[in-house]
Short mmCIF file of C-alpha atoms in Angstrom, two decimals:
data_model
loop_
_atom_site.label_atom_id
_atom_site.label_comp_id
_atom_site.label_asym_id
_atom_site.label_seq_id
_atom_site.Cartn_x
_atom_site.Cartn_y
_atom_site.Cartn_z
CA UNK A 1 96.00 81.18 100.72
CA UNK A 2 95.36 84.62 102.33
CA UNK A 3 96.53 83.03 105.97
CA UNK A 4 99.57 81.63 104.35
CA UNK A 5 100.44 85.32 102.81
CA UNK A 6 99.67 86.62 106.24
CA UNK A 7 101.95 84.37 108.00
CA UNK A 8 104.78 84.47 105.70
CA UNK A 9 104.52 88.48 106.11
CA UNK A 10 104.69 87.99 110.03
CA UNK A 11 108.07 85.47 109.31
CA UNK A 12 109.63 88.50 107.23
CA UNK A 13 108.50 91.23 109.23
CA UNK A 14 109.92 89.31 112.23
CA UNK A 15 112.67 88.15 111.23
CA UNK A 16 113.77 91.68 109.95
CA UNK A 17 113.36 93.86 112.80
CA UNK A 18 114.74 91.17 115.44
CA UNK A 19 118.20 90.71 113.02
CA UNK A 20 118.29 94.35 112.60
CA UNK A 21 118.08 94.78 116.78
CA UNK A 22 120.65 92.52 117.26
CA UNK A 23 123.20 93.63 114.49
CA UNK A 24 122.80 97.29 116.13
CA UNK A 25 123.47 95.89 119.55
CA UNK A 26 126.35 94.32 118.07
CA UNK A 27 127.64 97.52 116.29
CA UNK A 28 126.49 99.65 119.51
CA UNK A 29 128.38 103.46 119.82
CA UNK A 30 126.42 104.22 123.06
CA UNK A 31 125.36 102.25 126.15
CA UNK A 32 122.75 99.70 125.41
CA UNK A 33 119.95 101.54 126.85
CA UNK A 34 121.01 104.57 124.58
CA UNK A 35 121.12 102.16 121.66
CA UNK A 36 117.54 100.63 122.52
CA UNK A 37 115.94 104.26 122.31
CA UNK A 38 118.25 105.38 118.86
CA UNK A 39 116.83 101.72 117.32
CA UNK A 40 113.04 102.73 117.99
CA UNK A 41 113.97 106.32 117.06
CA UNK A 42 113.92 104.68 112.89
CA UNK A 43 110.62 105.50 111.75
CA UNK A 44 111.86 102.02 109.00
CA UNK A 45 111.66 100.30 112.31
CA UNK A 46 108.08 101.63 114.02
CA UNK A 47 106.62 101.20 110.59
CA UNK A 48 108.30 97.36 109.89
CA UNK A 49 106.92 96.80 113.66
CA UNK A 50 103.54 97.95 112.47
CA UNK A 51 103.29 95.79 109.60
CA UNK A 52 104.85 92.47 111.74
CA UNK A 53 102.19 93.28 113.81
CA UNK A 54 99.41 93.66 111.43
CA UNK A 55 100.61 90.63 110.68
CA UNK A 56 100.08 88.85 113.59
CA UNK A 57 96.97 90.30 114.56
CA UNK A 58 95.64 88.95 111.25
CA UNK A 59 97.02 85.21 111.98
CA UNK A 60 96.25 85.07 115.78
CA UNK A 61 92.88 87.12 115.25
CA UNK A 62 92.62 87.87 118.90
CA UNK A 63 90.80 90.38 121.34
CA UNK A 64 93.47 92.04 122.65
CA UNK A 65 93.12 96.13 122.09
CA UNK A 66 96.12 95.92 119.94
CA UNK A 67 95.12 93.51 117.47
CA UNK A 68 91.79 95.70 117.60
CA UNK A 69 93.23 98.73 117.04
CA UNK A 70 95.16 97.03 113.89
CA UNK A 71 92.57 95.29 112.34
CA UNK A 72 90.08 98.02 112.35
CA UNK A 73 88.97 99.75 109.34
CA UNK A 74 91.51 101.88 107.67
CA UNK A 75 94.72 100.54 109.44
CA UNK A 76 95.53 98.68 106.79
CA UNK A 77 95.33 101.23 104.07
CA UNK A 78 97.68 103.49 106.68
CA UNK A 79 100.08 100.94 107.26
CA UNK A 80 100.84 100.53 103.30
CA UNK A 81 101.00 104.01 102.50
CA UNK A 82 104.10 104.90 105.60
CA UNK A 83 105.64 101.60 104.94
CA UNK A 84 105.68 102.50 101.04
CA UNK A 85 107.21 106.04 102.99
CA UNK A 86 109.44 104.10 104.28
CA UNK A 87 110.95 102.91 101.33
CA UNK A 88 110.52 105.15 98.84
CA UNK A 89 112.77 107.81 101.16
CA UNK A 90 115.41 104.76 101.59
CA UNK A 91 115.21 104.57 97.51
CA UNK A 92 115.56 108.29 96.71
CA UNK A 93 117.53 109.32 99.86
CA UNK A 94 119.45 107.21 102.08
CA UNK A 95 120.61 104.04 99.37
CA UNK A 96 123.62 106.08 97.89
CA UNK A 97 125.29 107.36 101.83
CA UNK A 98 125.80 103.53 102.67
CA UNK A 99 126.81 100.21 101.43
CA UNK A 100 125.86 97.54 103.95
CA UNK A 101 127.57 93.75 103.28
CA UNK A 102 126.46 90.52 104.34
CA UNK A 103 123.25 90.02 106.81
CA UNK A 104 123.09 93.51 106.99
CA UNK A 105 122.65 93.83 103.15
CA UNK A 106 119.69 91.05 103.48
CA UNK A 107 117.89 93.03 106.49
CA UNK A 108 118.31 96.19 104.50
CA UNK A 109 116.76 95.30 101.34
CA UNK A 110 113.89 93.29 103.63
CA UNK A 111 112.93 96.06 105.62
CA UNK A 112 113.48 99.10 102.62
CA UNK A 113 112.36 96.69 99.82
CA UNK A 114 110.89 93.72 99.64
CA UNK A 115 108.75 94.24 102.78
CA UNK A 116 107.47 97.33 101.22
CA UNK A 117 106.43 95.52 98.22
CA UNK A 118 104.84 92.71 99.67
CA UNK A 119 102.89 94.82 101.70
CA UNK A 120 101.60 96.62 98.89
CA UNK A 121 100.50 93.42 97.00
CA UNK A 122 98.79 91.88 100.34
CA UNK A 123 96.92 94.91 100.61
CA UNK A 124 95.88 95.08 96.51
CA UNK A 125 94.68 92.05 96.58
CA UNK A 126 92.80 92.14 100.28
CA UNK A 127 91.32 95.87 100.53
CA UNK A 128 88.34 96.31 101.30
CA UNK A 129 85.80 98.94 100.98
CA UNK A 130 85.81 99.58 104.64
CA UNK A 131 89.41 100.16 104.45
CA UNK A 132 89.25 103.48 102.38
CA UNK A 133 87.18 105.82 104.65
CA UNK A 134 89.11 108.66 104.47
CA UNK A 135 88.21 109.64 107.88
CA UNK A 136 89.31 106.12 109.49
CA UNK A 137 92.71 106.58 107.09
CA UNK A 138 93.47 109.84 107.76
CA UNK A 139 93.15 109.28 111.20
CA UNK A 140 96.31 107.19 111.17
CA UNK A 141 98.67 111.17 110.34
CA UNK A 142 99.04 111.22 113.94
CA UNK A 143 101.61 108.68 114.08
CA UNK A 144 104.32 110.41 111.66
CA UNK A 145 103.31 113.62 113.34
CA UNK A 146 104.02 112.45 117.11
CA UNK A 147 106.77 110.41 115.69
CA UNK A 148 108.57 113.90 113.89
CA UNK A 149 107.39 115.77 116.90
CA UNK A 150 109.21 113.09 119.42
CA UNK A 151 112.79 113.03 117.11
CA UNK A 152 113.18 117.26 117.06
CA UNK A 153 111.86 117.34 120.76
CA UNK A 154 114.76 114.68 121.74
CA UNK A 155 117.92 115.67 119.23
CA UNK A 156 117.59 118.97 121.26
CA UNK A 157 118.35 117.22 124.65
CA UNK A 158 120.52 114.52 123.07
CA UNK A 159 121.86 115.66 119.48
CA UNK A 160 121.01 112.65 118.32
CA UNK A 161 119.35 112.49 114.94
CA UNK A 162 118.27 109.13 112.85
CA UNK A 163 117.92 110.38 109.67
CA UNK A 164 120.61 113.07 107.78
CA UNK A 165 117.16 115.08 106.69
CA UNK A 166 116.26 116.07 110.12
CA UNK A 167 119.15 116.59 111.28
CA UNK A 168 118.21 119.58 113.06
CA UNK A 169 122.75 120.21 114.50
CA UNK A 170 123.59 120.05 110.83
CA UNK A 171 120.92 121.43 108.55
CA UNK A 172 119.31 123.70 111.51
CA UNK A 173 115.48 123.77 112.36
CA UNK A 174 113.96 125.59 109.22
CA UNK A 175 115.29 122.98 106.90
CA UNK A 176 114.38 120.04 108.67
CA UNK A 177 110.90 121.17 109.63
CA UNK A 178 110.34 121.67 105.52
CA UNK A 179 111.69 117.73 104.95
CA UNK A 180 109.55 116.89 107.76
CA UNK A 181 107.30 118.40 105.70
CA UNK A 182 107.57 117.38 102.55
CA UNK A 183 107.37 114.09 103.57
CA UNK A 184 104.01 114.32 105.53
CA UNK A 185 102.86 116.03 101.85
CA UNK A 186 104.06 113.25 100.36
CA UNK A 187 102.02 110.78 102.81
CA UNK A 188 98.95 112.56 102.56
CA UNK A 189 99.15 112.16 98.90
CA UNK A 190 100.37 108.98 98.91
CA UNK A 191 96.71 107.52 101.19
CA UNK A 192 94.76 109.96 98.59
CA UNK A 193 96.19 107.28 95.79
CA UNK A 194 95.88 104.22 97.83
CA UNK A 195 92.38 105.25 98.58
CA UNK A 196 91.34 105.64 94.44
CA UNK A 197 93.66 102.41 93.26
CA UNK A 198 91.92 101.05 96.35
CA UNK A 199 88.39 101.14 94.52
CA UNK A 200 90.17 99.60 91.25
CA UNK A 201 91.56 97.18 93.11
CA UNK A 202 88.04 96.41 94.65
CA UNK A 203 86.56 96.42 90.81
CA UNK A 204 89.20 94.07 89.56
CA UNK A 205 88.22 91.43 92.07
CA UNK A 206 84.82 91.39 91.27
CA UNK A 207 86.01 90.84 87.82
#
């Protein structure tokens, strides 16, 4: 049952991230090139990539670094708690500025909602104690801090901003470096939790 779950999450996660590539190809306002780097500039998309290739790792099982790196202790505690970032900021946020229609709508609601949740139940129901060493979880802050460090360091060479809340050319620096924080308050919070409903969720299996 768990391999089915894990395969079914690598068919979503898949499917989501390729359809949203190509509908933003489609729908391109720069060069393609341009367009490539603005479509890994999403932190929805690095963190939907993550889980498709949690995902994988845990259906191919193989030796490669990568699958290493993902499969070690902690990752999968990480993963939950950005991609639950992911869309509780698309809930609260960005769901009233836009009104997407027809595959886009599906993609959407895949990578902001139902991915999300299904990540969240896979990793109720499959924690393990290993998985909640703060140390190993914590760990895992780098990546929205290189990611928030990489977006400001770039919009100031090419004005180019993914999200309205760092918008650095309309909100300036001061305000975007407190949403960037914020949010990194909210994600350290946000592992704390996962860590103690971790343990619960641990208990409950025994049960």
């Amino acid at each position: 049952m768990k391999r089915k779950f894990e395969l079914f999450g690598l068919l979503i996660g898949w499917f989501a991230v390729l359809s949203q590539f190509v509908l933003m190809i489609q729908n391109r306002q720069a060069d393609i090139f341009e367009t490539v780097v603005r479509f890994f500039s999403f932190f929805t998309i690095l963190t939907n990539t993550l889980v498709a290739l949690f995902f994988t790792a845990s259906v191919l099982k193989t030796k490669k670094v990568l699958s290493r790196l993902l499969l070690q202790d902690g990752t999968i505690t990480a993963i939950t708690a950005f991609i639950l970032i992911v869309g509780a900021v698309y809930q609260i946020v960005l769901r009233s500025i836009w009104e997407p229609t027809g595959l886009q709508f599906i993609v959407d609601e895949l990578l902001h909602t139902i991915i999300p949740l299904y990540m969240l139940g896979y990793w109720f129901f499959n924690v393990k104690k290993s998985d909640l060493r703060s140390k190993k979880v914590f760990s895992w802050l780098l990546y929205p801090l290189i990611y928030i460090a990489f977006i400001l360091l770039r919009g100031g060479f090419s004005d180019y901003y993914p999200y309205p809340f760092l918008n650095v050319s309309e909100i300036g620096y001061e305000k975007a470096i407190v949403n960037a924080a914020v949010i990194l308050a909210v994600s350290i919070i946000l592992l704390i939790v996962l860590i103690f409903l971790g343990k619960f969720a641990i208990k409950v299996r025994r049960n």
